PDB file of C-alpha atoms and ligand atoms in Angstrom:
ATOM      1  CA  MET A  25     100.826  91.275  82.163  1.00 58.00           C
ATOM      2  CA  ALA A  26      98.423  92.818  84.892  1.00 82.00           C
ATOM      3  CA  LEU A  27      99.828  93.993  88.069  1.00 91.00           C
ATOM      4  CA  TYR A  28      98.515  91.672  90.388  1.00 97.00           C
ATOM      5  CA  SER A  29      97.930  87.371  90.002  1.00 97.00           C
ATOM      6  CA  GLU A  30      94.558  85.892  89.745  1.00 98.00           C
ATOM      7  CA  LYS A  31      95.415  84.732  93.332  1.00 98.00           C
ATOM      8  CA  VAL A  32      96.253  87.939  94.729  1.00 98.00           C
ATOM      9  CA  MET A  33      92.491  89.711  92.955  1.00 98.00           C
ATOM     10  CA  ASP A  34      90.694  86.392  94.842  1.00 98.00           C
ATOM     11  CA  HIS A  35      92.357  86.608  98.027  1.00 98.00           C
ATOM     12  CA  PHE A  36      91.862  90.378  97.915  1.00 98.00           C
ATOM     13  CA  ARG A  37      88.144  90.222  97.114  1.00 98.00           C
ATOM     14  CA  ASN A  38      87.493  86.465  98.824  1.00 98.00           C
ATOM     15  CA  PRO A  39      89.603  86.993 101.800  1.00 98.00           C
ATOM     16  CA  ARG A  40      89.819  83.839 104.234  1.00 98.00           C
ATOM     17  CA  ASN A  41      89.546  83.082 107.808  1.00 98.00           C
ATOM     18  CA  VAL A  42      88.409  86.817 108.279  1.00 98.00           C
ATOM     19  CA  GLY A  43      87.393  88.012 111.573  1.00 98.00           C
ATOM     20  CA  THR A  44      88.381  87.115 115.490  1.00 98.00           C
ATOM     21  CA  ILE A  45      88.536  84.490 117.553  1.00 98.00           C
ATOM     22  CA  GLU A  46      87.134  84.635 121.487  1.00 97.00           C
ATOM     23  CA  ASN A  47      89.060  83.623 123.627  1.00 97.00           C
ATOM     24  CA  ALA A  48      91.917  82.982 121.269  1.00 98.00           C
ATOM     25  CA  ASP A  49      95.574  81.102 122.814  1.00 98.00           C
ATOM     26  CA  GLY A  50      97.478  83.412 120.882  1.00 98.00           C
ATOM     27  CA  VAL A  51      97.098  87.090 119.136  1.00 98.00           C
ATOM     28  CA  GLY A  52      99.743  89.067 117.030  1.00 97.00           C
ATOM     29  CA  GLU A  53      99.628  92.328 115.807  1.00 97.00           C
ATOM     30  CA  VAL A  54     102.101  93.837 113.945  1.00 97.00           C
ATOM     31  CA  GLY A  55     102.173  97.322 111.502  1.00 96.00           C
ATOM     32  CA  ASN A  56     104.126  98.916 109.103  1.00 92.00           C
ATOM     33  CA  PRO A  57     105.072 102.794 109.948  1.00 90.00           C
ATOM     34  CA  VAL A  58     105.563 103.730 106.575  1.00 91.00           C
ATOM     35  CA  CYS A  59     102.517 102.482 105.479  1.00 93.00           C
ATOM     36  CA  GLY A  60     100.362 102.590 108.356  1.00 94.00           C
ATOM     37  CA  ASP A  61      98.556  99.638 107.834  1.00 96.00           C
ATOM     38  CA  ILE A  62      98.242  96.661 110.259  1.00 97.00           C
ATOM     39  CA  MET A  63      97.502  93.680 110.768  1.00 97.00           C
ATOM     40  CA  LYS A  64      96.052  91.555 113.668  1.00 98.00           C
ATOM     41  CA  ILE A  65      95.911  87.031 113.805  1.00 98.00           C
ATOM     42  CA  TYR A  66      94.331  85.170 116.233  1.00 98.00           C
ATOM     43  CA  LEU A  67      94.934  81.587 116.768  1.00 98.00           C
ATOM     44  CA  LYS A  68      93.349  78.891 118.492  1.00 98.00           C
ATOM     45  CA  ILE A  69      96.282  75.735 119.286  1.00 98.00           C
ATOM     46  CA  GLU A  70      95.889  72.729 120.212  1.00 98.00           C
ATOM     47  CA  LYS A  71      98.379  70.698 120.917  1.00 96.00           C
ATOM     48  CA  ASP A  72     100.707  72.404 118.924  1.00 96.00           C
ATOM     49  CA  ILE A  73      98.411  72.562 116.347  1.00 98.00           C
ATOM     50  CA  ILE A  74      96.529  75.179 115.040  1.00 98.00           C
ATOM     51  CA  THR A  75      93.352  73.886 114.796  1.00 98.00           C
ATOM     52  CA  ASP A  76      91.935  78.219 113.189  1.00 98.00           C
ATOM     53  CA  VAL A  77      92.827  81.477 112.506  1.00 98.00           C
ATOM     54  CA  LYS A  78      91.388  84.450 112.033  1.00 98.00           C
ATOM     55  CA  PHE A  79      92.998  88.116 111.078  1.00 98.00           C
ATOM     56  CA  GLU A  80      91.774  91.100 110.982  1.00 98.00           C
ATOM     57  CA  THR A  81      93.958  93.354 108.232  1.00 97.00           C
ATOM     58  CA  PHE A  82      93.664  97.027 108.036  1.00 96.00           C
ATOM     59  CA  GLY A  83      95.348  97.906 105.075  1.00 94.00           C
ATOM     60  CA  CYS A  84      95.974  97.482 101.395  1.00 96.00           C
ATOM     61  CA  GLY A  85      94.817  94.651  99.201  1.00 97.00           C
ATOM     62  CA  SER A  86      98.100  92.907  98.872  1.00 98.00           C
ATOM     63  CA  ALA A  87      97.970  92.979 102.791  1.00 98.00           C
ATOM     64  CA  ILE A  88      94.695  91.710 102.900  1.00 98.00           C
ATOM     65  CA  ALA A  89      95.468  89.027 100.190  1.00 98.00           C
ATOM     66  CA  SER A  90      98.953  88.170 101.751  1.00 98.00           C
ATOM     67  CA  SER A  91      96.673  87.711 105.210  1.00 98.00           C
ATOM     68  CA  SER A  92      94.190  85.680 103.819  1.00 98.00           C
ATOM     69  CA  MET A  93      97.490  83.007 102.058  1.00 98.00           C
ATOM     70  CA  ALA A  94      99.212  82.983 104.907  1.00 98.00           C
ATOM     71  CA  THR A  95      96.573  81.625 107.748  1.00 98.00           C
ATOM     72  CA  GLU A  96      95.066  79.222 104.664  1.00 98.00           C
ATOM     73  CA  LEU A  97      98.776  78.065 105.235  1.00 98.00           C
ATOM     74  CA  ILE A  98      99.035  77.435 108.290  1.00 98.00           C
ATOM     75  CA  LYS A  99      95.794  75.969 109.191  1.00 98.00           C
ATOM     76  CA  GLY A 100      95.866  73.328 110.787  1.00 98.00           C
ATOM     77  CA  LYS A 101      99.750  73.299 110.391  1.00 98.00           C
ATOM     78  CA  PRO A 102     101.984  72.283 113.905  1.00 98.00           C
ATOM     79  CA  LEU A 103     103.738  75.668 115.384  1.00 97.00           C
ATOM     80  CA  SER A 104     107.086  74.370 114.039  1.00 96.00           C
ATOM     81  CA  GLU A 105     105.891  74.566 110.559  1.00 97.00           C
ATOM     82  CA  ALA A 106     103.747  77.639 111.052  1.00 98.00           C
ATOM     83  CA  LEU A 107     107.161  79.524 112.399  1.00 97.00           C
ATOM     84  CA  THR A 108     109.092  78.733 108.987  1.00 96.00           C
ATOM     85  CA  LEU A 109     106.509  80.374 107.236  1.00 97.00           C
ATOM     86  CA  THR A 110     108.152  82.959 105.676  1.00 97.00           C
ATOM     87  CA  ASN A 111     106.792  86.124 103.946  1.00 97.00           C
ATOM     88  CA  LYS A 112     108.516  84.607 100.690  1.00 97.00           C
ATOM     89  CA  ALA A 113     106.232  81.621 100.951  1.00 98.00           C
ATOM     90  CA  VAL A 114     103.047  83.970 101.359  1.00 98.00           C
ATOM     91  CA  THR A 115     104.192  85.302  98.234  1.00 98.00           C
ATOM     92  CA  GLU A 116     105.087  82.336  95.807  1.00 98.00           C
ATOM     93  CA  ALA A 117     101.423  81.429  96.906  1.00 98.00           C
ATOM     94  CA  LEU A 118      99.914  84.280  95.536  1.00 98.00           C
ATOM     95  CA  ASP A 119     101.784  84.148  92.290  1.00 98.00           C
ATOM     96  CA  GLY A 120     104.117  86.833  93.261  1.00 98.00           C
ATOM     97  CA  LEU A 121     103.636  90.573  94.544  1.00 97.00           C
ATOM     98  CA  PRO A 122     104.906  93.273  92.865  1.00 96.00           C
ATOM     99  CA  ALA A 123     108.478  94.326  94.532  1.00 95.00           C
ATOM    100  CA  HIS A 124     106.966  97.376  96.088  1.00 94.00           C
ATOM    101  CA  LYS A 125     103.993  95.232  97.500  1.00 96.00           C
ATOM    102  CA  ILE A 126     106.890  92.524  98.889  1.00 95.00           C
ATOM    103  CA  HIS A 127     106.422  94.649 102.429  1.00 94.00           C
ATOM    104  CA  CYS A 128     103.088  93.483 102.678  1.00 96.00           C
ATOM    105  CA  SER A 129     103.346  89.866 102.719  1.00 97.00           C
ATOM    106  CA  VAL A 130     106.325  90.330 105.371  1.00 96.00           C
ATOM    107  CA  LEU A 131     103.663  92.040 107.755  1.00 96.00           C
ATOM    108  CA  ALA A 132     101.867  88.615 107.673  1.00 97.00           C
ATOM    109  CA  GLU A 133     104.775  86.571 108.407  1.00 97.00           C
ATOM    110  CA  GLU A 134     105.516  88.903 111.743  1.00 96.00           C
ATOM    111  CA  ALA A 135     101.947  88.300 112.754  1.00 97.00           C
ATOM    112  CA  ILE A 136     101.726  84.702 112.554  1.00 98.00           C
ATOM    113  CA  LYS A 137     104.871  84.894 114.400  1.00 97.00           C
ATOM    114  CA  SER A 138     104.041  87.529 117.152  1.00 97.00           C
ATOM    115  CA  ALA A 139     100.808  85.558 117.881  1.00 98.00           C
ATOM    116  CA  ILE A 140     102.929  82.324 118.158  1.00 98.00           C
ATOM    117  CA  LYS A 141     105.549  84.250 120.697  1.00 97.00           C
ATOM    118  CA  ASP A 142     101.899  85.819 122.701  1.00 97.00           C
ATOM    119  CA  TYR A 143     101.195  81.804 122.856  1.00 98.00           C
ATOM    120  CA  TYR A 144     104.331  81.084 124.038  1.00 97.00           C
ATOM    121  CA  ASP A 145     104.822  83.704 126.547  1.00 96.00           C
ATOM    122  CA  LYS A 146     100.759  82.974 128.047  1.00 97.00           C
ATOM    123  CA  ASN A 147     101.366  79.765 128.467  1.00 97.00           C
ATOM    124  CA  ASN A 148     105.339  80.093 129.964  1.00 96.00           C
ATOM    125  CA  ILE A 149     106.759  77.640 127.355  1.00 95.00           C
ATOM    126  CA  GLU A 150     110.084  78.275 126.465  1.00 93.00           C
ATOM    127  CA  TYR A 151     111.277  79.119 123.014  1.00 90.00           C
ATOM    128  CA  ASP A 152     114.229  79.896 121.098  1.00 87.00           C
ATOM    129  CA  LYS A 153     113.888  84.119 121.201  1.00 86.00           C
ATOM    130  CA  SER A 154     116.256  83.884 117.829  1.00 86.00           C
ATOM    131  CA  ILE A 155     113.440  82.693 115.916  1.00 83.00           C
ATOM    132  CA  PHE A 156     111.591  85.884 116.476  1.00 84.00           C
ATOM    133  CA  PRO A 157     111.983  89.488 115.664  1.00 68.00           C
ATOM    134  CA  ASP A 158     113.446  92.306 118.240  1.00 65.00           C
ATOM    135  CA  GLU A 159     110.931  94.228 118.601  1.00 58.00           C
ATOM    136  CA  SER A 160     112.564  96.836 120.682  1.00 50.00           C
ATOM    137  CA  SER A 161     114.104  97.267 117.525  1.00 49.00           C
ATOM    138  CA  CYS A 162     111.265  98.377 114.437  1.00 51.00           C
ATOM    139  CA  ASP A 163     113.593  96.055 111.940  1.00 51.00           C
ATOM    140  CA  HIS A 164     111.237  93.939 111.366  1.00 50.00           C
ATOM    141  CA  CYS A 165     108.283  96.353 110.120  1.00 51.00           C
ATOM    142  CA  CYS A 166     110.300  99.356 108.968  1.00 50.00           C
ATOM    143  CA  LYS A 167     111.853  97.985 105.923  1.00 47.00           C
ATOM    144  CA  ALA A 168     109.557  98.789 103.397  1.00 44.00           C
TER     145      ALA A 168
HETATM  146 FE1  FES B  24     101.244  98.641 103.857  1.00 77.74          FE
HETATM  147 FE2  FES B  24     100.730  97.188 101.901  1.00 77.74          FE
HETATM  148  S1  FES B  24     100.665  99.037 101.898  1.00 77.74           S
HETATM  149  S2  FES B  24     101.260  96.721 103.824  1.00 77.74           S
END
């Protein structure tokens, strides 16, 4: 069996939603200190709906495919739904990733959460802090 699914290869070769958004409503950037890869997510939000999303990923093919799929999964969705997106859902939508590449999909989940948190912070919107990883501990990004 091939190491990577057709979907992973497709999203790696033709990533959707690559780029930046000028005057984005929320921007999230996360990195994995183990591999050094970095992912940045830009959100345009109108009335709690993600009307546009773009990403820049400086990382491996799995991270690029994960970013691409994750942006597709949250585009047009309410923030409440985007917040429930897990790396598992991203991996499943890609028809799987090799075990040693699962951490790449974690970056996508965390980058989206970080961008939503940025939006909440910028707009002084109250939120449940427990839904966001504790940025003071590097726990969320070091579980490679
Ligand atoms: Fe670093 Fe994939 S190896 S995100």
